[in-house]
Short mmCIF file of C-alpha atoms in Angstrom, two decimals:
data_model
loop_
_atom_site.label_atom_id
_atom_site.label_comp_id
_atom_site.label_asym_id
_atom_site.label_seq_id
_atom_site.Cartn_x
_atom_site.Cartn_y
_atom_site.Cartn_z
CA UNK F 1 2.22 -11.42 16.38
CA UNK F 2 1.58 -8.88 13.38
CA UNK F 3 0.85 -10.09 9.98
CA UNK F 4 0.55 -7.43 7.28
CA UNK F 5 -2.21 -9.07 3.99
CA UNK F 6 -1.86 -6.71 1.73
CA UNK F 7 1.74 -5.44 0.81
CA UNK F 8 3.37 -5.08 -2.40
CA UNK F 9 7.16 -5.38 -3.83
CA UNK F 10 8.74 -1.68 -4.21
CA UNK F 11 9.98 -2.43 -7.41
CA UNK F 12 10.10 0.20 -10.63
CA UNK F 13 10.30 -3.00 -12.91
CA UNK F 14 7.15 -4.60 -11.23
CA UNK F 15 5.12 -1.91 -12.34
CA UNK F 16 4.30 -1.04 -15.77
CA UNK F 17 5.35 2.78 -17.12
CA UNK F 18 1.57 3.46 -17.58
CA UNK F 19 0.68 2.55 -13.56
CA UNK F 20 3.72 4.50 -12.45
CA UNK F 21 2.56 7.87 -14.52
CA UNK F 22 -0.80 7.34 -13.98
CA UNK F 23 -0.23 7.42 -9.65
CA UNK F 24 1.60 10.71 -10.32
CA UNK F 25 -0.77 11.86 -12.18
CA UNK F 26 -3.57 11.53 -9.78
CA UNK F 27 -1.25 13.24 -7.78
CA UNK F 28 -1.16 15.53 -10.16
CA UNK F 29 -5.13 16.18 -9.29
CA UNK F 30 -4.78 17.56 -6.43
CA UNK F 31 -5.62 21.08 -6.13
CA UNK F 32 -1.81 22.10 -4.45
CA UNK F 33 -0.25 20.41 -7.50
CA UNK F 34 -2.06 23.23 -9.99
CA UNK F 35 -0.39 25.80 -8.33
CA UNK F 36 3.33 24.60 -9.70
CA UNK F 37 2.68 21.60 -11.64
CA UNK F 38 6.16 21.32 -13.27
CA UNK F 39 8.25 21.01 -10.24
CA UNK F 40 5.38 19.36 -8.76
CA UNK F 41 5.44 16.46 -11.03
CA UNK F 42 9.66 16.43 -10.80
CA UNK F 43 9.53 15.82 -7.13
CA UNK F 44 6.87 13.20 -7.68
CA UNK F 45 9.00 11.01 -10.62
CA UNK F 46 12.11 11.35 -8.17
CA UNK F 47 10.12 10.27 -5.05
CA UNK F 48 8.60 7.10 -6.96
CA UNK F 49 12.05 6.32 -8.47
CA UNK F 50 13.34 6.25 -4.54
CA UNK F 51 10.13 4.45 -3.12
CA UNK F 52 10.13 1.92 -5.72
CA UNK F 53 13.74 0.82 -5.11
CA UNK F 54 13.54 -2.46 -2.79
CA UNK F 55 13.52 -5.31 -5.08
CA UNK F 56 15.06 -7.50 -2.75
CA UNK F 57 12.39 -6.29 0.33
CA UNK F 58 15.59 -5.32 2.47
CA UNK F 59 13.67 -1.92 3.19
CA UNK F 60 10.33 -3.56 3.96
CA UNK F 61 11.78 -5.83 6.30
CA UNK F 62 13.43 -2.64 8.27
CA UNK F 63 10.04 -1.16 8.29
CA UNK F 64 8.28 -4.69 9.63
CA UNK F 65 10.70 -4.92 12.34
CA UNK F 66 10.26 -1.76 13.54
CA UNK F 67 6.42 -1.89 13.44
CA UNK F 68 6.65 -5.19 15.10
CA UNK F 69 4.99 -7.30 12.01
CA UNK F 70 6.40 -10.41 11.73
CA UNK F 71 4.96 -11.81 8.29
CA UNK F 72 3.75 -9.47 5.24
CA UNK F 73 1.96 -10.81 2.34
CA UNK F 74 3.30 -9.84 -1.05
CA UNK F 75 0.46 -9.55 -3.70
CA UNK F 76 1.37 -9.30 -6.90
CA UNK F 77 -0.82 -7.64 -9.34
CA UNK F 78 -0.42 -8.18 -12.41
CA UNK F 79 -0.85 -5.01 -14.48
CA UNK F 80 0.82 -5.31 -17.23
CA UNK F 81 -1.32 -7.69 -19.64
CA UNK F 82 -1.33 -6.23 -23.14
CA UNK F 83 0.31 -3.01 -22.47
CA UNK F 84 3.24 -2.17 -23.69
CA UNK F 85 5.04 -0.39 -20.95
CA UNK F 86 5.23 -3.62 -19.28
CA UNK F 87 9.00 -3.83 -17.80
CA UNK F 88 9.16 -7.72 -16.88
CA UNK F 89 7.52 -10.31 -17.95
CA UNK F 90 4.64 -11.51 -15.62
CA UNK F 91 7.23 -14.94 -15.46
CA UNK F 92 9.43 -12.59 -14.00
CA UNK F 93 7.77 -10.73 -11.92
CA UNK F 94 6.59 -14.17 -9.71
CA UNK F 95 10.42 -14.99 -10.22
CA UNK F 96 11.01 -12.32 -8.53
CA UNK F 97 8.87 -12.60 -5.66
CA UNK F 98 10.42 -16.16 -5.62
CA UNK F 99 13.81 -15.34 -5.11
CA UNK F 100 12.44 -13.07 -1.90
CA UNK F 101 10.26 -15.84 -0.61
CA UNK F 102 12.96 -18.40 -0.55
CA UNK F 103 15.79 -15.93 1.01
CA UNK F 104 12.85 -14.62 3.65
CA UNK F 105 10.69 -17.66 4.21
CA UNK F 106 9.81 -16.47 8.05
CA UNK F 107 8.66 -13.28 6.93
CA UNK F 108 7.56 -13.33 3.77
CA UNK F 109 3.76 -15.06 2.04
CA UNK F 110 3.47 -14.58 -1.83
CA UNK F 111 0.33 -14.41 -3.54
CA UNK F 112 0.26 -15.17 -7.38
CA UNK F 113 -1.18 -12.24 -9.64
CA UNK F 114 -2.42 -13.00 -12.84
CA UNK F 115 -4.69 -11.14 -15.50
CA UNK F 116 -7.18 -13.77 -16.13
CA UNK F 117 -7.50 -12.89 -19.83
CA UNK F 118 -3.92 -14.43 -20.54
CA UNK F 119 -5.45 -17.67 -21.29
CA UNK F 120 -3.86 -21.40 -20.23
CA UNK F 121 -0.62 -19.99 -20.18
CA UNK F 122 -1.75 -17.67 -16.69
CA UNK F 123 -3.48 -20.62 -15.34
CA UNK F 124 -0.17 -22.90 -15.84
CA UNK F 125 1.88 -20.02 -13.96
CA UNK F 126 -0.65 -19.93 -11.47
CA UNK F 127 -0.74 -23.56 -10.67
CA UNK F 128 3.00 -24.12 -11.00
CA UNK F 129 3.59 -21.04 -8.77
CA UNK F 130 1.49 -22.47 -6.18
CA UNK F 131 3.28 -26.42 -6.62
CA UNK F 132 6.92 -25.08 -7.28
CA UNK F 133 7.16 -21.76 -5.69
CA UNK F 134 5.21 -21.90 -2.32
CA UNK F 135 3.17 -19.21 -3.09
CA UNK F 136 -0.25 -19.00 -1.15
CA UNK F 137 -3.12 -16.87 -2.70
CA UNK F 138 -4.46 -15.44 -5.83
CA UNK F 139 -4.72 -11.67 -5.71
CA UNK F 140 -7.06 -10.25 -8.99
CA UNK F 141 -7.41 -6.66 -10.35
CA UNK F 142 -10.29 -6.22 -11.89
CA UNK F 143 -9.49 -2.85 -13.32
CA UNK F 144 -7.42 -4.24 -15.70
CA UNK F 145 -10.40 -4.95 -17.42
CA UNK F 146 -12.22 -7.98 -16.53
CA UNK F 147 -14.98 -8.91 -13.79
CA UNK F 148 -14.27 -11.32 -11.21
CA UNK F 149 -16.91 -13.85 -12.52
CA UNK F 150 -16.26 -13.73 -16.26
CA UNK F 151 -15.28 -17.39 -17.52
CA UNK F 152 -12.08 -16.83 -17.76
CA UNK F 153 -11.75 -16.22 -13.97
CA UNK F 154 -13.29 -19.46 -13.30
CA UNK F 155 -10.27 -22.08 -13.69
CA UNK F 156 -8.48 -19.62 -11.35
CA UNK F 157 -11.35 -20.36 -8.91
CA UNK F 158 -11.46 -24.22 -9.27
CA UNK F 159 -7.42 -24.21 -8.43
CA UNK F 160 -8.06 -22.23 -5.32
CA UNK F 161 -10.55 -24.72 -3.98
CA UNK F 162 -8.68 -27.63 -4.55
CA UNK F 163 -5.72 -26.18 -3.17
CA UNK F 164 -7.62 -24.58 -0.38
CA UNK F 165 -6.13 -21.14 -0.94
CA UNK F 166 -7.73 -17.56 -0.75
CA UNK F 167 -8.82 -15.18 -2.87
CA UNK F 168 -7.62 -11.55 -2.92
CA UNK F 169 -9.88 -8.69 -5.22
CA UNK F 170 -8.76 -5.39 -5.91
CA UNK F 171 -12.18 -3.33 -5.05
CA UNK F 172 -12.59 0.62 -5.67
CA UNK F 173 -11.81 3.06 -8.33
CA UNK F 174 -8.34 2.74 -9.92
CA UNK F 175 -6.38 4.68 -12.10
CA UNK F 176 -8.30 7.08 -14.54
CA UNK F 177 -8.44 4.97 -17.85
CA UNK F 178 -9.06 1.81 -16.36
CA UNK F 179 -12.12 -0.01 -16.08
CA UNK F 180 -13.26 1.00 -12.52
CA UNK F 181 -17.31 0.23 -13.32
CA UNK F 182 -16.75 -3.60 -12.61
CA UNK F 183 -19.19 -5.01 -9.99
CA UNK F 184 -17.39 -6.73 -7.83
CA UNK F 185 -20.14 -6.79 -5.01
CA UNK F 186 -22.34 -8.40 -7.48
CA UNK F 187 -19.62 -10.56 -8.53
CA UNK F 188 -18.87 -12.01 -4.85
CA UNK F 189 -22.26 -11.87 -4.25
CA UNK F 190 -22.92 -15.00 -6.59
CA UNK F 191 -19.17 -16.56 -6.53
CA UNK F 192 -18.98 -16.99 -2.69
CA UNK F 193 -22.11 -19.09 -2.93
CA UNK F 194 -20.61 -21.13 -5.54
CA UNK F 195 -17.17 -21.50 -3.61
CA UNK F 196 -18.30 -21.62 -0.27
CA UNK F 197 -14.85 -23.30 0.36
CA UNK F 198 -12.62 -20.50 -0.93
CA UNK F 199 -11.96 -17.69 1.33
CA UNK F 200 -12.73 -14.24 -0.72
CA UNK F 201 -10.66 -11.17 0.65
CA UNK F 202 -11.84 -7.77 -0.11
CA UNK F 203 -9.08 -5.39 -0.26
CA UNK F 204 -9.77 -1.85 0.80
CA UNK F 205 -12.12 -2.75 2.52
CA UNK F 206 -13.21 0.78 3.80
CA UNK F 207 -11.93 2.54 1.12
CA UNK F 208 -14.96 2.42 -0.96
CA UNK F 209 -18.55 1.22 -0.80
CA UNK F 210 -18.01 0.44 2.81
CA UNK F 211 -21.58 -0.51 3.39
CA UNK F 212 -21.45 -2.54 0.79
CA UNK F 213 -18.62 -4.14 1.82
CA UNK F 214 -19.58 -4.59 5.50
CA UNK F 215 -22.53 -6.66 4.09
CA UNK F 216 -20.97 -9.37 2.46
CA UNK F 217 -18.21 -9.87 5.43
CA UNK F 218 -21.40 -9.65 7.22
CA UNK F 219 -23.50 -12.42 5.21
CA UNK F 220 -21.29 -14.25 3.67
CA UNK F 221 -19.65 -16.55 5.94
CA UNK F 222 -15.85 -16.90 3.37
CA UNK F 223 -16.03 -12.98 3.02
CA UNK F 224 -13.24 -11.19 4.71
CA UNK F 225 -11.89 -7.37 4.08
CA UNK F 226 -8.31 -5.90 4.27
CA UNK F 227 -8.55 -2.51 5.79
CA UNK F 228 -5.38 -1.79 3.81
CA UNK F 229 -5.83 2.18 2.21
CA UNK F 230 -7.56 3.31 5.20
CA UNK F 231 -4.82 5.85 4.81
CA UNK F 232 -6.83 7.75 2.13
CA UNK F 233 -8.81 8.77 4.94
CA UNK F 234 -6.45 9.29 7.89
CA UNK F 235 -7.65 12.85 8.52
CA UNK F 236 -11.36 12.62 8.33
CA UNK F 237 -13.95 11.17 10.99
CA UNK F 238 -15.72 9.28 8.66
CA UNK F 239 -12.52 6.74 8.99
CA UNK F 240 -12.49 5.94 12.79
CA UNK F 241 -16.45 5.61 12.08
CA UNK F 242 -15.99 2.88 10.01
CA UNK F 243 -13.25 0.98 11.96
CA UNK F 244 -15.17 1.34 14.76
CA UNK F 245 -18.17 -0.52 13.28
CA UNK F 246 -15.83 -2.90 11.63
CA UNK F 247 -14.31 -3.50 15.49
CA UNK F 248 -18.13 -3.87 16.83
CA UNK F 249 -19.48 -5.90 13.90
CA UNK F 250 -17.13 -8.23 12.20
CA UNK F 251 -13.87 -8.53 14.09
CA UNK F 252 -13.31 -12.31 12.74
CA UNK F 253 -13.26 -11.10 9.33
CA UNK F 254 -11.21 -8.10 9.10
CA UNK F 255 -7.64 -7.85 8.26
CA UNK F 256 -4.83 -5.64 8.91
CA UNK F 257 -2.84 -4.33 5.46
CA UNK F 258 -0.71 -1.43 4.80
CA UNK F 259 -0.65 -1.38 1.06
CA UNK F 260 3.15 -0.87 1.28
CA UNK F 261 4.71 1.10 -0.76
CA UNK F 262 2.08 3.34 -1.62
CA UNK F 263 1.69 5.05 0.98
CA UNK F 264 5.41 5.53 2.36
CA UNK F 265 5.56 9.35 2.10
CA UNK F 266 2.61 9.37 4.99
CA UNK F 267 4.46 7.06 7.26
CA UNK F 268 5.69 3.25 7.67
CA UNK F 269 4.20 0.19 9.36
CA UNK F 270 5.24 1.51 12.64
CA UNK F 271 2.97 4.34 12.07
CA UNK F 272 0.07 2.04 10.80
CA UNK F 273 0.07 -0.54 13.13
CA UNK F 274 0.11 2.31 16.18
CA UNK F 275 -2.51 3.80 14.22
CA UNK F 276 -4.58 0.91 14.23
CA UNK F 277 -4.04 0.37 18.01
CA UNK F 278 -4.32 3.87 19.48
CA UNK F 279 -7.85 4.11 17.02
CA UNK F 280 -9.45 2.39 20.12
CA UNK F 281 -11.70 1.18 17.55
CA UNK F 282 -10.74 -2.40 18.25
CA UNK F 283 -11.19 -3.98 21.67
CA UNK F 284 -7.91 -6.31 22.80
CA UNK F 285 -9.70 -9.53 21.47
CA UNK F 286 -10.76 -8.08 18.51
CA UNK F 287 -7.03 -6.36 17.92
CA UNK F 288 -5.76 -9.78 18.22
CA UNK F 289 -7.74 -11.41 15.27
CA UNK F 290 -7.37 -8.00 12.98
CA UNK F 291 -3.76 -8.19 13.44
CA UNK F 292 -3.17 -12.07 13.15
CA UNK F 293 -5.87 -14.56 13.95
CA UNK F 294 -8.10 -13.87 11.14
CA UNK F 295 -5.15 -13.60 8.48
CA UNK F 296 -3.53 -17.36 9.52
CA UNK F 297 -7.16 -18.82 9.97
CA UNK F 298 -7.73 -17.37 5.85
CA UNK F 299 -4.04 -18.61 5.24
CA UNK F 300 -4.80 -21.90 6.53
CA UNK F 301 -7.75 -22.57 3.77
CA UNK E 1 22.91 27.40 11.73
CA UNK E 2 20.47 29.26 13.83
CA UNK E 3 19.21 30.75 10.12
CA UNK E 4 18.47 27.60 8.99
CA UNK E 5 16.35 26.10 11.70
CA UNK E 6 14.35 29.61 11.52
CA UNK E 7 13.73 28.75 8.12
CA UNK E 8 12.81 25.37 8.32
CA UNK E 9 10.57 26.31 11.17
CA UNK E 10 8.99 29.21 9.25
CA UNK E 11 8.27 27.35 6.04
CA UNK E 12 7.21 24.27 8.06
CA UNK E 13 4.43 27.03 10.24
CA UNK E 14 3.51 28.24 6.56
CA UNK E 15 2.16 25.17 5.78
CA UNK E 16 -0.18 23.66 9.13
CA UNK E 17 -3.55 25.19 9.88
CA UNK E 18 -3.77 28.63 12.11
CA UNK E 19 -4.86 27.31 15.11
CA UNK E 20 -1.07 25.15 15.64
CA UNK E 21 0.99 27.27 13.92
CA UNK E 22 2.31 28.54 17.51
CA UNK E 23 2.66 24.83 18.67
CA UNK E 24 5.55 23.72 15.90
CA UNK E 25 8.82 23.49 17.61
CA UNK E 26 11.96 21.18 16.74
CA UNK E 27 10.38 18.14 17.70
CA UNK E 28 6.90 18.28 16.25
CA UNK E 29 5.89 15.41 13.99
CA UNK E 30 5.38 16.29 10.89
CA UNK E 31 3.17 13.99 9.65
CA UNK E 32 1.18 12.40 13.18
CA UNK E 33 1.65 16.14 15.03
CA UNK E 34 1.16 18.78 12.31
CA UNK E 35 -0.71 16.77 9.55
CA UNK E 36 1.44 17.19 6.64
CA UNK E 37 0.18 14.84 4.16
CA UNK E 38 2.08 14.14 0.90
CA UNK E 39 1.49 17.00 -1.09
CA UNK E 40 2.30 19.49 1.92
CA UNK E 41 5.72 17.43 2.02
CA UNK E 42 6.51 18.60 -1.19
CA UNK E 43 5.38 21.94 -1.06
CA UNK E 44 8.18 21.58 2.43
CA UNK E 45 10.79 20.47 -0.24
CA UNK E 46 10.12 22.60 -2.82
CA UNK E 47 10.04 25.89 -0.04
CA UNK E 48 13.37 24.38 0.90
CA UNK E 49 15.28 24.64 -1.98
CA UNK E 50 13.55 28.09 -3.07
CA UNK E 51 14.74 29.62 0.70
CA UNK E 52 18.01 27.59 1.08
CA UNK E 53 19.33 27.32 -2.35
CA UNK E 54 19.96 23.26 -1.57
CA UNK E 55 18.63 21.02 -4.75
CA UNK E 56 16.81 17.98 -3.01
CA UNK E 57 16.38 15.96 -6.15
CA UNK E 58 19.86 16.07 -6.76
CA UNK E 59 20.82 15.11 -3.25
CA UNK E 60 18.11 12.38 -3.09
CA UNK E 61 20.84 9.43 -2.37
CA UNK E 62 21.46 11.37 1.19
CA UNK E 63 17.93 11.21 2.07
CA UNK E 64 16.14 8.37 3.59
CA UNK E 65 12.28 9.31 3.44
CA UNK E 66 11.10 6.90 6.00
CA UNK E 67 13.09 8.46 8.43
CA UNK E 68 12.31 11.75 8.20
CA UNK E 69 9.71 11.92 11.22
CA UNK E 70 10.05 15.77 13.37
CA UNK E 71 11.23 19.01 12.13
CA UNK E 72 14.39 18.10 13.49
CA UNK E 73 15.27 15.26 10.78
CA UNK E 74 14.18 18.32 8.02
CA UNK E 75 16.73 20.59 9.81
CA UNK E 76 19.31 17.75 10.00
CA UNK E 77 18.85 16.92 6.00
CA UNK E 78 19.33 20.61 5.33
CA UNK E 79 22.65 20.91 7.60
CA UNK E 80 23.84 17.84 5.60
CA UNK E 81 23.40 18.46 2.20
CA UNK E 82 24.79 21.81 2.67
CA UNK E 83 27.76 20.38 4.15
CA UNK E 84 28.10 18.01 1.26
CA UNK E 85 27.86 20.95 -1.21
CA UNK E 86 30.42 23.18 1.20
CA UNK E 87 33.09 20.09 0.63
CA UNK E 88 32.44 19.97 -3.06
#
């Protein structure tokens, strides 16, 4: 049993114009890019226009068959809050991810998104998402421009205690623009005292500030990480390092995650979840709660 | 047909490190085997269409990018879309 936590819908419309530029842009970064920038960024804009065509999950739930995962959660983040590229609504966007739970309830979890600064009418969604729609999580993105424990994060909070669901966080740098100097480590540091019975998921967990990280999966007893993005740093050592001490130090709190789609043009799940396997970083115990114990344990509140 | 897969193997050795240039052969991986990351795949498209005259962007509906795994599926998109354009 596979279950992927961190997965998103490939969908142009549930991603504002601004986040789709701005990933092809930091494409654009890279030193390779300089060298014919034009065609460069035309092969990028076609390859996100193909990626990001799978509304209905059909292509995800190829790729999870033939990686053997048998659940994915879909997180939606909501990143369109007072921009104006915003294609859907945020209404439709968790419609969306509605219509796919309901036709793919074996395979698929859905975890509300919501930009904290949209006032009663986010919290409403939020709630009637989790009472109507069946969805099981609240996934935040700080970048957007808020910090996880600014007030108007804190009804979000309340609702996932008394309905005994988890907590997703965006953690790392984002797109150039946002606002990537929010202190999320700080932030968990004082809400997971004060929610001791909501289960806080760090995503990327060894993308950035690893050490960091490690601590509060380490201290904190409703700290977990996603290991989703550990395909930033598939080539370098420094990666199978940190897995390893992950494997050694806090198997019962790390989860597997891909991060579909972003990182389709490096490989699928079948690639990910061998990955994760032939790393040897995980003994056969420990492989067993990375890939599934530890996600339905945080999924069970 | 031989052409091509010369080509595709050329362009494909143009872009991995030195030291495994000599070890690319139909079947390498190109991602798990010979470490192209994303931007490398491009570069492989955009060499493609320079030394093959095919236009990738425009033939993007034939191409399914998951499955594009060994030199082999690179060769076989490159037979196809020429075919396609041979028929038009």
């Amino acid at each position: 049993m596979i279950i992927d936590f961190h997965a998103h819908m490939a969908s142009q419309r549930v991603f504002p114009g601004y986040f789709i530029d701005g990933i092809v842009e930091g494409f654009m970064d890279n030193k390779s890019a300089s060298e014919n920038p034009t065609t460069v960024k035309k092969y990028l804009q076609s390859i996100m226009t193909k990626v990001l065509n799978d509304e209905n999950c059909s292509n995800l739930l190829k790729q999870m068959q033939e990686g053997n995962i048998d659940r994915t959660v879909l997180l939606i983040a909501d990143l369109g809050f007072g921009k104006e590229s915003e294609r859907l609504t945020i209404s439709e966007i968790f419609e969306l991810h509605r219509k796919v739970l309901e036709s793919n309830p074996d395979h698929f979890i859905v975890f509300a998104g919501i930009d904290p600064r949209r006032g009663d009418f986010g919290i409403n969604l939020f709630e009637k998402s989790i009472r109507e729609y069946g969805f099981k999580g609240l996934k935040l993105y700080p970048p957007c421009g808020f910090e996880l424990d600014d007030s108007c994060v804190i009804p979000y909070f309340e609702l996932c205690k008394t309905h005994r669901i988890p907590v997703v966080t965006h953690t790392g740098a984002s797109l150039k623009g946002l606002y990537n100097n929010y202190d999320y480590v700080g932030s968990l540091n004082k809400l997971a005292k004060l929610y001791k019975d909501v289960v806080f998921v760090i995503a990327h967990g060894t993308y950035s500030d690893f050490e960091q990280n490690l601590k509060l999966a380490l201290e904190m007893e409703n700290v977990y990480l996603d290991i989703s993005a550990f395909q930033n740093d598939l080539d370098k050592e420094c990666l199978l390092n940190k897995l390893t001490v992950l494997g050694r130090k806090v198997p019962e709190k790390v989860l597997f995650g891909t991060d579909w789609p972003l990182y389709l043009l490096s490989g699928a799940q079948k690639r990910w979840v061998n990955f994760i396997i032939d790393s040897g970083a995980f003994s056969e115990d420990a492989l067993d709660r990375v890939f599934f114990k530890n996600a339905y344990e945080v999924l069970q509140g | 047909m031989k052409n091509r897969e010369k080509i595709v193997l050329d362009i494909i050795k143009s872009l991995v490190p030195r030291k495994i240039k000599n070890s690319v052969s139909i079947n390498s991986r190109l991602r798990e085997d010979l470490g192209l990351d994303s931007m490398k795949l491009i570069s492989l498209a955009m060499n493609l269409e320079e030394k093959t005259g095919i236009d990738l962007i425009k033939s993007s509906d034939e191409i399914d990018l998951i499955n594009i795994i060994t030199v082999s599926d690179v060769l076989a998109i490159v037979n196809k879309i020429n075919e396609v354009d041979n028929d038009n």
